[in-house]
Amino acid sequence: MPDICESALLLRQKGRDAHKLAARELWTESDLVFTTRYGTPVELRNFNRRFAFRCEQVGVRLIRVHDTRHTCGSLLAALDVHPRVAMQILRHTQIAVTMEVYTHVPLEETRKALRKLGTSLGAGRVDWSASSHESGSSEPAESDERRR
C-alpha cells in the first residue's frame, strides 16, 4: 500500500477513535472506514453536502464527486505518471479507458496550473491532526499558521 494511503487511513482511524470515545454508548460498531460521528454509515445526501461545503471552503468549483476521478487521472497524466500505474490507481480494467483521460491533457498548461495550485494550497494549511470532536464537528481545526 502506498505511504500516502497508509497515512490517510491512520489519520482516519484516529478521527474515528476520537468519535467513538465521544459517542460512548451511542457508538455503533462496524467495519466501515468512513462513518458518522456515531459509527453509522454516511448517507449519500450528507456526503454530497459535506463535499459541497469542502469545495466552497477551499474555493474550488463544485463538481460531481465522480468527476474527481477524472481530475485525478488528468493530474496523474500531467505529472507524467506511467499510464499503467495510473490505470492501477484509478482501478480501470482496460488501459484504453485510462488512455482516453491521458489524451485530453495539455501537459505544459496543466503543469503551470498545478504549480499555481500547489503555491495556493501551501498558503493555507489545515491541521488534520487536531481533533474537533469536542465540538461535535468533523471539520479539521485550522492551523496556527492559517489563523494569522
PDB file of C-alpha atoms in Angstrom:
ATOM      1  CA  MET A   1       0.000   0.000   0.000  1.00  0.00           C
ATOM      2  CA  PRO A   2       1.407   3.439  -0.872  1.00  0.00           C
ATOM      3  CA  ASP A   3       2.600   5.552   2.065  1.00  0.00           C
ATOM      4  CA  ILE A   4       0.074   8.290   1.305  1.00  0.00           C
ATOM      5  CA  CYS A   5      -2.791   5.788   1.584  1.00  0.00           C
ATOM      6  CA  GLU A   6      -1.445   4.318   4.790  1.00  0.00           C
ATOM      7  CA  SER A   7      -1.042   7.790   6.301  1.00  0.00           C
ATOM      8  CA  ALA A   8      -4.582   8.775   5.286  1.00  0.00           C
ATOM      9  CA  LEU A   9      -6.043   5.599   6.766  1.00  0.00           C
ATOM     10  CA  LEU A  10      -4.126   6.008  10.020  1.00  0.00           C
ATOM     11  CA  LEU A  11      -5.318   9.597  10.269  1.00  0.00           C
ATOM     12  CA  ARG A  12      -8.892   8.476   9.575  1.00  0.00           C
ATOM     13  CA  GLN A  13      -8.574   5.803  12.280  1.00  0.00           C
ATOM     14  CA  LYS A  14      -7.520   8.439  14.811  1.00  0.00           C
ATOM     15  CA  GLY A  15     -10.544  10.556  13.915  1.00  0.00           C
ATOM     16  CA  ARG A  16     -12.835   7.540  14.153  1.00  0.00           C
ATOM     17  CA  ASP A  17     -11.366   6.604  17.545  1.00  0.00           C
ATOM     18  CA  ALA A  18     -11.986  10.150  18.795  1.00  0.00           C
ATOM     19  CA  HIS A  19     -15.604   9.993  17.605  1.00  0.00           C
ATOM     20  CA  LYS A  20     -16.042   6.590  19.262  1.00  0.00           C
ATOM     21  CA  LEU A  21     -14.725   7.930  22.548  1.00  0.00           C
ATOM     22  CA  ALA A  22     -17.017  10.962  22.388  1.00  0.00           C
ATOM     23  CA  ALA A  23     -20.100   8.933  21.373  1.00  0.00           C
ATOM     24  CA  ARG A  24     -19.671   6.404  24.196  1.00  0.00           C
ATOM     25  CA  GLU A  25     -22.725   4.112  24.351  1.00  0.00           C
ATOM     26  CA  LEU A  26     -24.255   5.753  21.245  1.00  0.00           C
ATOM     27  CA  TRP A  27     -21.454   4.315  19.074  1.00  0.00           C
ATOM     28  CA  THR A  28     -22.426   1.627  16.565  1.00  0.00           C
ATOM     29  CA  GLU A  29     -19.557  -0.774  15.877  1.00  0.00           C
ATOM     30  CA  SER A  30     -18.907  -1.625  12.228  1.00  0.00           C
ATOM     31  CA  ASP A  31     -16.052  -2.463   9.870  1.00  0.00           C
ATOM     32  CA  LEU A  32     -16.585   0.734   7.868  1.00  0.00           C
ATOM     33  CA  VAL A  33     -13.716   3.190   7.426  1.00  0.00           C
ATOM     34  CA  PHE A  34     -15.894   6.261   6.904  1.00  0.00           C
ATOM     35  CA  THR A  35     -18.795   6.660   9.298  1.00  0.00           C
ATOM     36  CA  THR A  36     -20.816   9.328  11.013  1.00  0.00           C
ATOM     37  CA  ARG A  37     -19.661  10.502  14.421  1.00  0.00           C
ATOM     38  CA  TYR A  38     -21.794   7.668  15.857  1.00  0.00           C
ATOM     39  CA  GLY A  39     -20.289   4.869  13.744  1.00  0.00           C
ATOM     40  CA  THR A  40     -23.238   4.546  11.382  1.00  0.00           C
ATOM     41  CA  PRO A  41     -22.903   4.594   7.576  1.00  0.00           C
ATOM     42  CA  VAL A  42     -22.656   8.018   5.944  1.00  0.00           C
ATOM     43  CA  GLU A  43     -25.790   8.787   3.942  1.00  0.00           C
ATOM     44  CA  LEU A  44     -25.251   9.880   0.335  1.00  0.00           C
ATOM     45  CA  ARG A  45     -27.119  13.167   0.758  1.00  0.00           C
ATOM     46  CA  ASN A  46     -24.986  14.084   3.771  1.00  0.00           C
ATOM     47  CA  PHE A  47     -21.807  13.119   1.939  1.00  0.00           C
ATOM     48  CA  ASN A  48     -22.742  15.316  -1.020  1.00  0.00           C
ATOM     49  CA  ARG A  49     -23.496  18.256   1.300  1.00  0.00           C
ATOM     50  CA  ARG A  50     -20.107  17.848   3.030  1.00  0.00           C
ATOM     51  CA  PHE A  51     -18.376  17.624  -0.339  1.00  0.00           C
ATOM     52  CA  ALA A  52     -20.079  20.853  -1.474  1.00  0.00           C
ATOM     53  CA  PHE A  53     -19.139  22.528   1.821  1.00  0.00           C
ATOM     54  CA  ARG A  54     -15.492  21.494   1.481  1.00  0.00           C
ATOM     55  CA  CYS A  55     -15.332  22.752  -2.111  1.00  0.00           C
ATOM     56  CA  GLU A  56     -16.754  26.106  -1.020  1.00  0.00           C
ATOM     57  CA  GLN A  57     -14.442  26.224   1.997  1.00  0.00           C
ATOM     58  CA  VAL A  58     -11.298  25.920  -0.132  1.00  0.00           C
ATOM     59  CA  GLY A  59     -12.634  27.985  -3.021  1.00  0.00           C
ATOM     60  CA  VAL A  60     -12.831  25.372  -5.750  1.00  0.00           C
ATOM     61  CA  ARG A  61     -15.637  24.976  -8.246  1.00  0.00           C
ATOM     62  CA  LEU A  62     -18.176  22.359  -7.224  1.00  0.00           C
ATOM     63  CA  ILE A  63     -18.141  19.305  -9.477  1.00  0.00           C
ATOM     64  CA  ARG A  64     -19.778  15.910  -9.228  1.00  0.00           C
ATOM     65  CA  VAL A  65     -17.967  13.577  -6.853  1.00  0.00           C
ATOM     66  CA  HIS A  66     -17.424  11.111  -9.710  1.00  0.00           C
ATOM     67  CA  ASP A  67     -15.632  13.840 -11.679  1.00  0.00           C
ATOM     68  CA  THR A  68     -12.890  13.836  -9.046  1.00  0.00           C
ATOM     69  CA  ARG A  69     -11.757  10.531 -10.598  1.00  0.00           C
ATOM     70  CA  HIS A  70     -11.286  12.311 -13.921  1.00  0.00           C
ATOM     71  CA  THR A  71      -9.421  15.103 -12.162  1.00  0.00           C
ATOM     72  CA  CYS A  72      -7.146  12.539 -10.527  1.00  0.00           C
ATOM     73  CA  GLY A  73      -6.473  10.899 -13.901  1.00  0.00           C
ATOM     74  CA  SER A  74      -5.675  14.246 -15.501  1.00  0.00           C
ATOM     75  CA  LEU A  75      -3.340  15.194 -12.658  1.00  0.00           C
ATOM     76  CA  LEU A  76      -1.534  11.845 -12.890  1.00  0.00           C
ATOM     77  CA  ALA A  77      -1.079  12.422 -16.625  1.00  0.00           C
ATOM     78  CA  ALA A  78       0.197  15.948 -16.036  1.00  0.00           C
ATOM     79  CA  LEU A  79       2.707  14.580 -13.540  1.00  0.00           C
ATOM     80  CA  ASP A  80       3.936  12.095 -16.185  1.00  0.00           C
ATOM     81  CA  VAL A  81       2.844   9.048 -14.196  1.00  0.00           C
ATOM     82  CA  HIS A  82       3.107   5.970 -16.417  1.00  0.00           C
ATOM     83  CA  PRO A  83      -0.320   5.058 -17.843  1.00  0.00           C
ATOM     84  CA  ARG A  84      -0.168   1.527 -16.395  1.00  0.00           C
ATOM     85  CA  VAL A  85       0.437   2.941 -12.913  1.00  0.00           C
ATOM     86  CA  ALA A  86      -2.414   5.430 -13.385  1.00  0.00           C
ATOM     87  CA  MET A  87      -4.597   2.548 -14.542  1.00  0.00           C
ATOM     88  CA  GLN A  88      -3.944   0.757 -11.243  1.00  0.00           C
ATOM     89  CA  ILE A  89      -4.546   3.887  -9.153  1.00  0.00           C
ATOM     90  CA  LEU A  90      -7.796   4.647 -10.965  1.00  0.00           C
ATOM     91  CA  ARG A  91      -8.803   0.969 -10.814  1.00  0.00           C
ATOM     92  CA  HIS A  92      -9.509   0.805 -14.542  1.00  0.00           C
ATOM     93  CA  THR A  93      -9.761  -2.679 -16.019  1.00  0.00           C
ATOM     94  CA  GLN A  94      -8.715  -1.590 -19.511  1.00  0.00           C
ATOM     95  CA  ILE A  95      -5.786   0.622 -20.499  1.00  0.00           C
ATOM     96  CA  ALA A  96      -7.948   2.194 -23.222  1.00  0.00           C
ATOM     97  CA  VAL A  97     -10.104   3.853 -20.569  1.00  0.00           C
ATOM     98  CA  THR A  98      -7.030   5.314 -18.865  1.00  0.00           C
ATOM     99  CA  MET A  99      -5.541   6.465 -22.166  1.00  0.00           C
ATOM    100  CA  GLU A 100      -8.771   8.289 -23.009  1.00  0.00           C
ATOM    101  CA  VAL A 101      -8.121  10.510 -19.995  1.00  0.00           C
ATOM    102  CA  TYR A 102      -4.472  10.956 -20.966  1.00  0.00           C
ATOM    103  CA  THR A 103      -5.259  12.174 -24.484  1.00  0.00           C
ATOM    104  CA  HIS A 104      -7.112  15.244 -23.194  1.00  0.00           C
ATOM    105  CA  VAL A 105      -4.299  16.786 -21.148  1.00  0.00           C
ATOM    106  CA  PRO A 106      -2.276  19.745 -22.455  1.00  0.00           C
ATOM    107  CA  LEU A 107       0.821  18.962 -20.372  1.00  0.00           C
ATOM    108  CA  GLU A 108       2.612  22.327 -20.104  1.00  0.00           C
ATOM    109  CA  GLU A 109      -0.577  24.238 -19.373  1.00  0.00           C
ATOM    110  CA  THR A 110      -1.574  21.682 -16.747  1.00  0.00           C
ATOM    111  CA  ARG A 111       1.851  21.814 -15.110  1.00  0.00           C
ATOM    112  CA  LYS A 112       1.507  25.591 -14.772  1.00  0.00           C
ATOM    113  CA  ALA A 113      -1.892  25.119 -13.182  1.00  0.00           C
ATOM    114  CA  LEU A 114      -0.500  22.504 -10.783  1.00  0.00           C
ATOM    115  CA  ARG A 115       2.311  24.844  -9.736  1.00  0.00           C
ATOM    116  CA  LYS A 116      -0.232  27.587  -9.093  1.00  0.00           C
ATOM    117  CA  LEU A 117      -2.440  25.177  -7.171  1.00  0.00           C
ATOM    118  CA  GLY A 118       0.491  23.957  -5.082  1.00  0.00           C
ATOM    119  CA  THR A 119       1.508  27.525  -4.233  1.00  0.00           C
ATOM    120  CA  SER A 120      -2.075  28.400  -3.389  1.00  0.00           C
ATOM    121  CA  LEU A 121      -2.578  25.340  -1.185  1.00  0.00           C
ATOM    122  CA  GLY A 122       0.706  25.945   0.591  1.00  0.00           C
ATOM    123  CA  ALA A 123      -0.567  29.338   1.766  1.00  0.00           C
ATOM    124  CA  GLY A 124      -3.355  27.960   3.944  1.00  0.00           C
ATOM    125  CA  ARG A 125      -2.663  24.647   5.558  1.00  0.00           C
ATOM    126  CA  VAL A 126      -5.322  22.778   7.523  1.00  0.00           C
ATOM    127  CA  ASP A 127      -4.229  20.880  10.621  1.00  0.00           C
ATOM    128  CA  TRP A 128      -5.938  17.487  10.321  1.00  0.00           C
ATOM    129  CA  SER A 129      -4.251  16.158  13.429  1.00  0.00           C
ATOM    130  CA  ALA A 130      -6.158  18.452  15.785  1.00  0.00           C
ATOM    131  CA  SER A 131      -9.416  16.715  16.540  1.00  0.00           C
ATOM    132  CA  SER A 132     -12.512  18.846  16.815  1.00  0.00           C
ATOM    133  CA  HIS A 133     -14.686  16.052  18.203  1.00  0.00           C
ATOM    134  CA  GLU A 134     -15.313  18.001  21.378  1.00  0.00           C
ATOM    135  CA  SER A 135     -17.458  20.479  19.456  1.00  0.00           C
ATOM    136  CA  GLY A 136     -19.189  17.649  17.630  1.00  0.00           C
ATOM    137  CA  SER A 137     -17.788  18.840  14.324  1.00  0.00           C
ATOM    138  CA  SER A 138     -15.982  16.618  11.877  1.00  0.00           C
ATOM    139  CA  GLU A 139     -14.173  19.659  10.486  1.00  0.00           C
ATOM    140  CA  PRO A 140     -10.403  19.937  10.914  1.00  0.00           C
ATOM    141  CA  ALA A 141      -9.032  22.639  13.132  1.00  0.00           C
ATOM    142  CA  GLU A 142      -7.262  25.462  11.358  1.00  0.00           C
ATOM    143  CA  SER A 143      -3.558  25.537  11.995  1.00  0.00           C
ATOM    144  CA  ASP A 144      -1.963  28.459  13.800  1.00  0.00           C
ATOM    145  CA  GLU A 145      -0.351  29.394  10.502  1.00  0.00           C
ATOM    146  CA  ARG A 146      -3.727  29.882   8.825  1.00  0.00           C
ATOM    147  CA  ARG A 147      -5.241  31.902  11.694  1.00  0.00           C
ATOM    148  CA  ARG A 148      -2.556  34.593  11.454  1.00  0.00           C
TER     149      ARG A 148
END
